[in-house]
Amino acid sequence: MRWSRQLLPTLREVPLEAEIPSHQLLLRAGLIRRLGAGLYTFLPAGLRALRKVERIVREEMDRAGALEVLMPALQPAELWERTGRLETMKDVMFHIGDRQERGLVLGPTHEEVITDLAAREINSWRQLPRTFYQIQTKFRDEIRPRFGLMRAKEFIMKDAYSFDADTEGALRSYRAMYEAYERIFRRCGLRAKAVEADTGAMGGKSSHEFMVLAESGEDGVIECDHCSYAANRERAEAREVAAAWPEDAAPMEIVPTPGARTIEEVSKFLDAPPARLVKTLIYLADERPIAALVPGDRGLNEIKLRQALGAAVVRLADDATIERVTGAPVGFAGPAGLQIPIVADWRLRGARGVVSGANRADAHVRHLDLARDVSADISWADLAFPRAGDPCPRCAEGTLRELRGIEVGHVFLLGTKYSEALHAEYLDEAGARKTIIMGCYGIGVTRTLQAVIEQRHDANGIVWPVTIAPYPVEILALNMQSPSCVAAAEAAETALAAAGIEALYDDRDARAGVKFNDADLLGLPYRVSIGDRSLGRGVVEIKRRADGRVTEVPPSELAATLATMIREEEARLSDGA
RNA sequence: CGGGGCGUGGCUCAGUCUGGUAGAGCGCCAGCUUUGGGAGCUGGAUGUCGUGGGUUCAAAUCCCACCGCCCCGACCA
């Protein structure tokens, strides 16, 4: 492909709309363009890379024995009613109607559709296990689309669903997908890490997320520096350790703290470290007000709170409720004197000599002793987010550290949530009716593409792995005014085509510097520079984008040399070396 | 949805406070020179200043409403 006939609009300057490197590079390298918030067009080169990711996904799904299908993106709302998700997921779904005003939704995921299919088509234990997958556009009315393809309203997902006769089988299917995912990300040149995760709206029993570690990642990842424990920050467990609270027999005392509402303000005002403050948050647990207590220097994990309370929904109480239950404006709540149930993080066990709100405007208390001064019953639970430096919940020696990650894949062991609701059942060998055990497995294909750029770029541009680069090779004619240079470049183009190597030939009548910079920006793995200088010595230059290593070869050996280089790098990526 | 910011040629931005001829760099087109790391010169094209309304002799600039986009939070591949 010649650059002059391709649409590759590279940008010199960083478009205002992009914040993180991968998003900037997608735009600058001419791979995508924005249509609206969370809506992107793939330009030819971007689409080539996307198709290569899809191909790897497809190959690995097929290798794992999964069967490809294609389900409608447009789905009857009625189907979603049957699993209850029309209600629970209504905010993320696009709802539409046809001319008969039949309710339709644009599929944000496909558990309902595939389970409906399985319910109709799978009847016997002889048909199990089966895993189906598709690569298809998903629609989600994201609260806030962001970072280009990272969180879009419309994106391409590979979703797979396993159907098994029993739990052991389901675990095998889960394992097969887990291993396929490891291979997929490795082949895409990504360092991805599987971490324990929450099941969220999907439901189910257990799950792992595949995280690409990156500064710009939207998820917090906790891992142990000693053992293999790793989890999403939301899901991460903690080992209970007794805190040593200093002796403080002084009686609780109310002190005026005009205007000091936040932890920082109170901490500053009373000259007490945040760890010596008790953060009191008023929540509505299934619409019932409760107080949740965490140390002032920790965040409260609402997922843990919900689980500790056994509630379906928890949300921060509105100002009116807070004023009613604490008798004070927002910012002055404390456990002493509260008449509502209190659940406290166990890190606060034995807390004394601490500061909290006084349940009265512009006042806090100090020398609070939770056991002595709080009359309401306190139930204890793990409510706070773990953080770097905490002890590992799994091993005795380890300390946790905190990282950021991009979630590129997620595997769930679902159980029977959908198969029960949609009657996906089979007859076992004894003729007994059983419910199928399911698993579901997603990969954000478009997100994976961007994650590769996020993880593999330098100051000059993208550093593609050969496996998903739009083209593995770029031929660069350094001087289009020199007939010998052009002739050599065209010869190289022909030779590579004959060898089955896809190459982008930069035939623009531009200065060498412009082409070099665009080549670095686009980041194709092998750059072949053809100029009269090296031609005079009887060679052309091959430069690897990843490490800048230059190899000089006679033009006659160019195709064979590149073919070997490409094959070796592909092999290296599949072996994970 | 709450909070913050921004909308001026294709891109990056100045001009807005203090109303008075719409600008720069890059990109684009033509020509000449140049040709191994974003060249030089000459000439040229491109703007309903997000939209609507208002104030004013006069609005990119002041006021109101709306729309769009970006960033921070509750969601997730």
XYZ file of C-alpha atoms (C1' of nucleotides) in Angstrom:
654
model
C 0.000 0.000 0.000
C 1.278 3.401 -0.962
C 1.003 6.184 1.539
C -0.096 8.571 -1.195
C -3.182 6.412 -1.844
C -3.925 5.607 1.774
C -5.848 7.796 4.217
C -3.302 8.268 6.978
C -3.852 11.744 8.358
C -1.050 12.113 10.895
C -1.189 15.080 13.192
C 1.793 17.080 14.341
C 0.079 18.547 17.319
C -1.827 16.888 20.111
C -5.578 17.315 19.686
C -7.216 18.980 22.625
C -9.720 16.175 23.109
C -7.129 13.608 24.146
C -5.647 13.312 27.602
C -3.770 10.036 27.840
C -0.907 8.953 25.547
C -2.723 6.105 23.810
C -5.703 8.286 22.933
C -3.441 11.050 21.650
C -1.467 8.576 19.556
C -4.574 6.941 18.085
C -5.564 10.366 16.803
C -2.120 11.607 15.889
C -1.142 8.471 13.996
C -4.329 8.753 11.948
C -5.980 5.570 13.259
C -9.288 6.909 14.554
C -11.454 10.025 14.473
C -14.185 11.096 16.844
C -17.759 11.424 15.703
C -19.276 12.325 19.070
C -18.696 11.610 22.738
C -17.691 7.953 22.991
C -18.195 7.359 19.258
C -15.262 6.727 16.940
C -14.598 5.958 13.304
C -11.751 3.592 12.579
C -9.662 4.895 9.707
C -8.067 2.308 7.393
C -4.839 1.797 9.337
C -6.662 1.647 12.671
C -9.082 -0.876 11.281
C -6.211 -3.047 10.062
C -4.808 -3.222 13.586
C -8.258 -3.907 15.019
C -8.824 -6.758 12.580
C -5.543 -8.292 13.627
C -6.551 -8.256 17.271
C -9.814 -9.875 16.266
C -7.955 -12.513 14.313
C -5.827 -13.431 17.308
C -8.916 -13.583 19.502
C -10.685 -15.771 16.967
C -7.736 -18.131 16.587
C -7.404 -18.600 20.321
C -11.136 -19.034 20.868
C -11.209 -21.655 18.142
C -8.144 -23.337 19.613
C -9.923 -23.491 22.974
C -12.833 -25.233 21.281
C -15.314 -22.363 21.400
C -17.878 -22.052 18.585
C -18.364 -18.749 16.846
C -21.891 -17.367 16.487
C -23.284 -13.923 15.747
C -26.210 -12.629 17.753
C -28.327 -9.542 17.101
C -27.292 -6.312 18.745
C -30.978 -5.361 18.640
C -32.903 -7.387 21.179
C -36.423 -7.651 22.561
C -36.710 -5.871 25.911
C -39.019 -8.657 27.029
C -36.093 -11.082 27.156
C -34.337 -8.790 29.598
C -37.432 -8.605 31.744
C -37.252 -12.318 32.291
C -33.865 -12.100 34.014
C -34.699 -8.917 35.861
C -31.923 -7.037 34.160
C -34.208 -4.685 32.229
C -34.572 -3.004 35.600
C -31.099 -3.492 37.091
C -29.283 -2.481 33.925
C -31.759 0.057 32.585
C -29.366 2.961 32.958
C -26.613 1.430 30.816
C -28.929 0.220 28.057
C -30.115 2.128 25.025
C -33.868 1.658 24.848
C -35.686 2.000 21.576
C -38.886 0.891 19.983
C -39.838 -0.165 16.490
C -42.797 1.278 14.555
C -45.134 -1.087 16.364
C -43.651 0.323 19.553
C -42.362 -3.057 20.562
C -39.683 -2.488 23.188
C -36.183 -3.116 21.988
C -32.792 -2.597 23.530
C -29.324 -2.388 22.046
C -27.360 -5.208 23.627
C -24.809 -4.146 26.230
C -23.913 -7.856 26.629
C -25.532 -11.112 25.532
C -26.215 -13.478 28.430
C -29.950 -13.313 27.795
C -29.760 -14.000 24.080
C -27.280 -16.853 24.282
C -29.051 -18.477 27.213
C -32.336 -18.270 25.349
C -30.621 -20.003 22.436
C -29.156 -22.677 24.700
C -32.543 -23.225 26.333
C -34.026 -23.973 22.923
C -31.211 -25.939 21.347
C -29.573 -27.855 24.183
C -31.643 -30.654 25.612
C -29.332 -33.498 26.457
C -26.199 -34.123 28.494
C -24.729 -35.393 25.217
C -24.677 -31.795 23.934
C -22.584 -30.560 26.852
C -20.177 -28.925 27.350
C -20.380 -26.169 24.738
C -18.804 -22.737 24.622
C -20.037 -20.099 22.168
C -18.457 -16.802 21.322
C -18.937 -13.824 19.069
C -17.066 -10.674 18.156
C -19.586 -7.936 17.920
C -20.492 -4.343 18.621
C -21.875 -3.614 22.054
C -23.788 -0.537 23.134
C -23.617 0.981 26.580
C -24.953 4.331 27.622
C -21.870 5.072 29.675
C -22.266 7.683 32.351
C -19.083 9.243 31.164
C -17.353 8.066 28.022
C -13.665 8.762 28.256
C -10.163 8.237 26.974
C -11.097 7.493 23.375
C -11.763 3.822 22.837
C -11.226 2.998 26.519
C -14.768 3.760 27.529
C -16.962 4.278 24.518
C -20.711 4.118 24.039
C -20.250 1.699 21.204
C -17.362 -0.753 21.225
C -16.334 -4.132 19.951
C -16.353 -6.982 22.384
C -15.549 -10.630 22.170
C -18.042 -12.304 24.440
C -18.096 -16.017 25.141
C -20.480 -18.176 27.138
C -19.908 -21.679 28.449
C -22.577 -24.262 29.181
C -21.763 -27.249 31.371
C -23.547 -30.125 33.024
C -21.964 -29.595 36.411
C -19.702 -27.320 38.399
C -16.544 -29.314 37.766
C -17.173 -29.040 34.042
C -17.899 -25.339 34.362
C -14.582 -24.885 36.146
C -12.818 -26.661 33.300
C -14.490 -24.382 30.774
C -13.564 -21.381 32.899
C -9.977 -22.543 33.043
C -9.846 -23.036 29.270
C -11.015 -19.467 28.672
C -8.639 -18.134 31.313
C -5.731 -19.786 29.530
C -6.920 -18.624 26.111
C -6.994 -15.077 27.482
C -3.427 -15.342 28.676
C -2.393 -16.414 25.192
C -4.409 -13.690 23.469
C -2.930 -10.861 25.477
C 0.559 -12.243 25.184
C 0.233 -12.480 21.411
C -0.968 -8.893 21.326
C 2.296 -7.938 22.978
C 0.612 -7.036 26.259
C 1.737 -7.680 29.769
C -1.601 -8.479 31.373
C -2.231 -9.671 34.881
C -5.159 -11.731 36.079
C -6.604 -10.446 39.335
C -9.498 -11.530 41.525
C -12.515 -9.400 40.828
C -16.006 -8.524 41.905
C -18.879 -9.962 39.896
C -20.899 -6.744 39.787
C -24.037 -6.606 37.674
C -23.126 -9.843 35.951
C -23.768 -11.871 39.075
C -22.161 -15.205 39.648
C -19.699 -16.833 41.919
C -16.156 -15.972 41.043
C -14.314 -13.971 38.508
C -10.967 -12.723 37.351
C -10.158 -9.558 35.499
C -7.252 -9.275 33.111
C -5.488 -6.027 33.796
C -2.977 -4.221 31.670
C -0.883 -2.295 34.136
C -0.730 1.376 33.196
C -0.621 4.715 34.984
C -3.752 5.839 33.224
C -5.718 2.717 34.168
C -9.149 3.320 35.640
C -8.925 0.416 38.074
C -6.909 0.030 41.223
C -5.004 -3.227 41.531
C -3.676 -4.616 44.787
C -0.952 -7.226 44.729
C 1.305 -8.939 47.227
C 5.050 -8.415 46.956
C 5.685 -11.920 48.206
C 2.996 -14.366 47.049
C 0.844 -14.452 43.929
C -2.149 -12.705 45.484
C -3.583 -10.015 43.232
C -7.042 -8.471 43.207
C -9.027 -5.537 42.025
C -8.873 -2.877 44.724
C -12.660 -3.085 45.071
C -12.506 -6.735 45.737
C -9.219 -7.023 47.639
C -9.423 -8.708 51.009
C -7.537 -7.639 54.082
C -5.943 -9.491 56.953
C -7.309 -8.393 60.277
C -4.609 -7.052 62.516
C -5.149 -5.499 65.919
C -4.321 -1.816 65.951
C -2.478 -0.488 68.958
C -4.399 2.470 70.291
C -2.523 4.636 72.792
C -3.807 4.911 76.361
C -6.253 7.767 76.692
C -8.474 7.840 79.713
C -9.502 11.449 79.265
C -13.264 11.908 79.046
C -14.889 12.649 75.730
C -14.938 16.353 75.122
C -16.843 18.492 72.643
C -14.735 21.073 70.854
C -15.932 23.785 68.494
C -14.733 23.319 64.919
C -16.496 26.059 62.984
C -16.694 25.311 59.298
C -14.442 22.226 59.504
C -16.291 19.402 57.745
C -13.819 17.336 55.770
C -11.209 15.041 57.242
C -8.434 17.413 56.150
C -10.124 20.455 57.616
C -10.809 18.785 60.956
C -7.371 17.196 61.013
C -5.772 20.565 60.488
C -8.053 22.393 62.871
C -7.515 19.989 65.777
C -3.951 19.121 64.824
C -4.741 15.403 64.799
C -3.523 13.027 62.051
C -6.294 11.654 59.776
C -5.642 8.155 61.139
C -6.832 9.384 64.543
C -10.119 10.544 63.078
C -13.194 8.374 62.703
C -14.986 9.000 59.426
C -18.722 8.600 59.947
C -20.729 8.131 56.775
C -24.494 7.967 56.740
C -25.769 5.489 54.166
C -29.132 4.247 53.050
C -29.032 0.473 52.987
C -32.138 -0.560 51.066
C -33.522 2.843 52.109
C -32.776 2.294 55.833
C -30.303 4.778 57.336
C -27.193 3.320 58.928
C -23.840 4.744 59.979
C -20.602 3.347 58.590
C -17.326 4.045 60.361
C -13.877 3.891 58.815
C -10.516 5.316 59.884
C -10.114 8.904 58.703
C -7.229 8.027 56.420
C -9.060 5.262 54.547
C -11.748 5.152 51.906
C -14.914 3.162 52.375
C -15.588 0.383 49.893
C -19.314 0.410 49.150
C -19.221 -3.127 47.803
C -17.891 -4.388 51.121
C -20.442 -2.295 52.977
C -23.267 -3.733 50.935
C -22.040 -7.257 51.590
C -21.532 -6.619 55.305
C -25.111 -5.379 55.600
C -26.563 -8.004 53.321
C -28.270 -5.160 51.457
C -29.252 -5.105 47.802
C -28.421 -1.435 47.322
C -26.454 1.017 49.415
C -26.069 4.660 48.651
C -24.815 7.713 50.455
C -27.732 9.349 52.275
C -29.014 12.672 51.037
C -28.435 15.815 53.095
C -31.952 15.849 54.527
C -31.632 12.311 55.862
C -28.231 13.064 57.344
C -29.585 16.110 59.124
C -32.532 14.135 60.428
C -30.534 11.209 61.845
C -27.561 13.173 63.186
C -29.318 16.385 64.153
C -26.495 18.258 62.464
C -25.612 19.537 59.041
C -23.500 17.367 56.775
C -19.913 17.134 57.962
C -20.430 16.753 61.689
C -21.659 13.169 62.076
C -20.131 10.968 64.749
C -21.004 7.627 66.342
C -21.582 8.886 69.887
C -25.292 9.395 70.479
C -26.526 8.043 67.145
C -29.808 6.138 67.222
C -29.280 4.194 63.995
C -27.395 0.912 63.465
C -23.642 1.336 63.284
C -21.289 -0.809 61.282
C -17.610 -0.119 61.780
C -14.444 -1.150 60.045
C -12.574 -3.582 62.284
C -9.498 -1.418 61.986
C -11.325 0.752 64.530
C -11.660 -2.018 67.127
C -10.506 -0.682 70.477
C -10.281 2.842 69.120
C -9.852 5.426 71.863
C -8.488 8.914 72.018
C -9.938 9.558 68.591
C -11.801 12.439 66.979
C -15.226 12.290 65.360
C -18.157 14.537 64.591
C -20.291 15.640 67.536
C -23.664 15.427 65.771
C -24.033 19.113 66.255
C -23.213 21.992 63.942
C -19.628 23.235 63.947
C -18.442 20.794 66.610
C -16.427 17.614 66.919
C -15.523 15.423 69.869
C -12.113 14.262 70.942
C -10.908 11.653 73.408
C -13.665 9.465 71.985
C -13.514 5.833 73.127
C -15.701 3.742 70.845
C -16.357 1.062 73.470
C -16.994 3.530 76.290
C -18.831 6.373 74.556
C -21.007 4.740 71.925
C -24.225 3.293 73.280
C -25.548 1.781 70.049
C -24.451 -1.718 69.136
C -21.586 -1.711 66.717
C -21.190 -4.525 64.222
C -17.710 -5.030 62.866
C -16.673 -5.730 59.315
C -13.960 -5.115 56.783
C -15.184 -1.920 55.133
C -12.102 -0.010 54.020
C -10.046 -0.241 50.882
C -6.720 -1.926 51.473
C -3.685 0.065 50.455
C 0.023 -0.176 49.911
C 1.822 -1.299 53.031
C -1.026 -3.400 54.427
C -0.227 -7.040 55.225
C -1.160 -9.621 52.604
C -4.392 -11.488 53.342
C -2.982 -14.740 51.961
C 0.598 -15.095 53.123
C 2.354 -14.218 56.347
C 5.362 -12.445 54.894
C 3.896 -10.297 52.148
C 3.064 -6.624 52.021
C 0.519 -5.215 49.600
C 1.288 -2.703 46.926
C -1.077 -0.678 44.796
C -1.032 -0.298 41.021
C -3.316 0.985 38.265
C -4.685 -1.173 35.503
C -6.834 -1.195 32.378
C -9.392 -3.987 32.423
C -9.123 -5.658 29.035
C -10.839 -8.932 29.879
C -13.096 -10.436 32.491
C -14.042 -14.049 33.120
C -16.997 -15.037 35.304
C -18.191 -18.317 36.667
C -21.885 -17.546 36.544
C -23.580 -20.595 37.951
C -27.286 -20.799 37.152
C -28.439 -17.192 37.385
C -29.404 -16.989 33.704
C -30.051 -20.646 32.986
C -32.628 -20.759 35.779
C -34.381 -17.565 34.723
C -34.549 -18.661 31.093
C -35.013 -22.391 31.716
C -31.829 -23.611 30.090
C -32.059 -27.217 31.190
C -30.967 -30.629 30.009
C -31.735 -34.255 30.749
C -28.859 -36.126 32.377
C -27.946 -39.751 31.765
C -30.548 -40.850 34.281
C -33.218 -38.787 32.548
C -33.358 -36.196 35.311
C -33.930 -32.539 34.452
C -30.933 -30.388 35.422
C -30.064 -26.713 35.088
C -27.075 -25.860 32.943
C -24.093 -24.270 34.691
C -22.790 -21.201 32.870
C -19.732 -19.067 32.603
C -19.222 -15.859 30.631
C -16.074 -14.298 29.306
C -15.467 -10.887 27.762
C -12.639 -9.154 26.028
C -12.873 -5.499 25.090
C -11.374 -5.765 21.622
C -11.245 -2.050 20.877
C -10.027 -1.384 24.393
C -7.329 -4.013 24.013
C -6.105 -2.229 20.909
C -5.757 0.997 22.832
C -4.187 -0.770 25.814
C -1.450 -2.036 23.509
C -0.652 1.547 22.543
C -0.837 2.668 26.149
C 1.687 0.063 27.162
C 3.854 0.210 24.057
C 4.804 3.737 23.076
C 7.698 6.124 23.531
C 8.207 9.844 23.159
C 8.079 9.559 19.367
C 5.034 7.410 18.914
C 3.559 3.926 18.915
C 5.729 0.799 19.146
C 3.526 -1.903 17.602
C 4.143 -5.587 18.074
C 4.304 -7.293 14.644
C 1.257 -9.335 15.490
C -1.191 -6.438 15.388
C 0.655 -3.632 13.612
C -1.412 -2.176 10.737
C 1.474 -3.306 8.523
C 4.597 -5.088 9.732
C 6.859 -3.060 7.454
C 7.170 0.505 6.253
C 9.266 1.252 3.201
C 10.631 4.734 3.167
C 11.985 6.326 0.026
C 14.220 9.083 1.323
C 14.295 11.166 -1.823
C 11.436 10.970 -4.281
C 13.347 13.233 -6.680
C 16.070 10.652 -7.087
C 15.128 8.124 -9.780
C 17.517 5.520 -8.356
C 15.999 5.867 -4.906
C 12.436 5.578 -6.217
C 13.369 2.614 -8.385
C 14.938 0.805 -5.430
C 11.941 1.549 -3.224
C 9.522 0.251 -5.833
C 11.640 -2.844 -6.260
C 11.488 -3.400 -2.507
C 7.726 -2.936 -2.589
C 7.409 -5.567 -5.309
C 9.769 -7.995 -3.584
C 7.910 -7.782 -0.264
C 4.553 -8.212 -1.962
C 5.878 -11.307 -3.711
C 7.052 -12.670 -0.361
C 3.598 -12.090 1.115
C 4.770 -9.341 3.470
C 2.335 -6.444 3.855
C 4.170 -3.181 3.570
C 3.271 0.478 3.674
C 5.366 2.384 1.161
C 5.837 6.044 2.029
C 6.029 7.471 -1.480
C 5.133 11.013 -0.533
C 7.288 13.714 -2.003
C 8.277 14.932 1.440
C 11.583 15.472 3.118
C 13.230 12.550 4.846
C 12.744 14.121 8.268
C 8.986 14.301 7.789
C 8.864 10.644 6.796
C 11.082 9.536 9.664
C 8.911 11.340 12.160
C 5.701 9.973 10.716
C 7.235 6.489 10.682
C 8.109 6.784 14.366
C 4.626 8.103 15.123
C 2.816 5.333 13.278
C 5.276 2.886 14.808
C 5.330 0.016 12.320
C 7.781 -2.629 13.627
C 10.279 -2.629 10.730
C 11.271 0.439 8.804
C 13.148 -0.010 5.561
C 15.010 3.181 4.624
C 16.063 3.448 1.022
C 18.320 6.321 0.055
C 21.125 6.977 -2.358
C 23.715 7.041 0.402
C 23.263 3.441 1.523
C 22.309 2.359 -1.988
C 25.775 3.549 -2.998
C 27.184 0.961 -0.607
C 24.884 -1.648 -2.086
C 22.548 -1.939 0.922
C 19.237 -0.824 2.365
C 18.600 -0.267 6.075
C 16.161 -2.159 8.260
C 15.473 -0.436 11.548
C 13.456 -1.997 14.337
C 11.051 0.431 15.927
C 11.212 -1.291 19.300
C 14.917 -0.990 20.007
C 16.294 1.087 17.138
C 18.555 -1.731 16.027
C 19.718 -1.278 12.426
C 20.474 -4.118 10.024
C 21.895 -3.435 6.590
C 21.165 -5.913 3.813
C 21.581 -5.969 0.043
C 18.228 -5.245 -1.629
C 18.117 -8.780 -2.964
C 18.025 -10.187 0.587
C 15.541 -7.705 1.997
C 12.384 -9.799 1.718
C 13.945 -12.954 3.105
C 15.554 -11.095 6.011
C 12.295 -9.390 6.943
C 10.350 -12.614 6.655
C 12.700 -14.217 9.167
C 12.573 -11.255 11.533
C 8.788 -11.180 11.475
C 8.469 -14.912 11.988
C 10.858 -14.810 14.926
C 9.034 -11.989 16.647
C 5.672 -13.646 16.164
C 7.044 -16.847 17.648
C 8.533 -14.946 20.558
C 5.158 -13.362 21.320
C 3.257 -16.637 21.230
C 5.791 -18.380 23.444
C 5.722 -15.564 25.920
C 9.486 -15.315 26.010
C -26.616 13.692 37.276
C -23.346 16.863 40.621
C -18.619 19.758 40.362
C -14.794 22.211 37.154
C -13.143 23.885 32.271
C -13.546 24.857 27.100
C -16.065 26.104 22.182
C -12.443 31.574 17.087
C -10.127 28.323 9.312
C -8.197 21.088 9.043
C -4.790 21.188 13.942
C -2.696 24.111 18.187
C -3.884 28.691 20.029
C -3.976 34.549 20.569
C -7.842 38.208 20.630
C -12.905 38.405 25.234
C -11.217 41.438 31.275
C -11.527 47.253 28.977
C -17.335 46.348 22.628
C -15.102 49.509 17.070
C -11.393 46.442 10.097
C -10.995 38.502 12.796
C -5.248 37.163 13.729
C -0.547 33.792 14.318
C 2.053 29.101 13.777
C 1.391 24.451 11.598
C -1.393 22.065 7.688
C -3.627 22.823 2.502
C -3.031 24.735 -3.080
C 0.565 26.799 -7.019
C 5.640 28.002 -8.432
C 11.001 28.129 -7.726
C 15.053 26.342 -4.768
C 16.172 22.241 -1.346
C 16.391 16.638 -0.340
C 19.172 10.796 5.237
C 15.523 13.396 11.203
C 9.320 17.910 10.987
C 13.524 23.031 4.778
C 13.542 28.229 2.435
C 11.325 32.000 -0.541
C 7.031 33.935 -3.337
C 1.965 33.866 -4.218
C -2.935 31.813 -2.831
C -7.445 29.457 -0.591
C -10.047 28.494 3.842
C -14.095 31.708 9.428
C -22.542 31.943 10.082
C -16.064 33.435 16.061
C -20.988 26.468 18.838
C -26.648 27.926 18.277
C -30.680 31.196 19.366
C -32.246 35.524 21.669
C -31.153 40.244 24.118
C -28.346 45.049 25.259
C -25.883 48.670 21.937
C -24.908 53.387 16.756
C -21.700 48.938 16.895
C -20.948 42.221 19.862
C -15.924 36.916 18.999
C -15.964 40.471 23.220
C -21.463 42.312 27.681
C -26.341 39.591 29.400
C -29.846 35.212 29.077
C -31.067 30.428 27.297
C -29.743 26.199 24.780
C -26.246 22.762 22.360
C -21.579 20.323 22.007
C -16.846 18.717 23.900
C -13.098 17.715 27.754
C -11.697 16.781 32.968
C -13.042 15.005 38.427
C -16.889 11.500 40.985
C -21.093 7.057 41.253
C -20.591 2.488 36.186
C -17.688 -1.260 33.313
C -14.962 -4.788 28.358
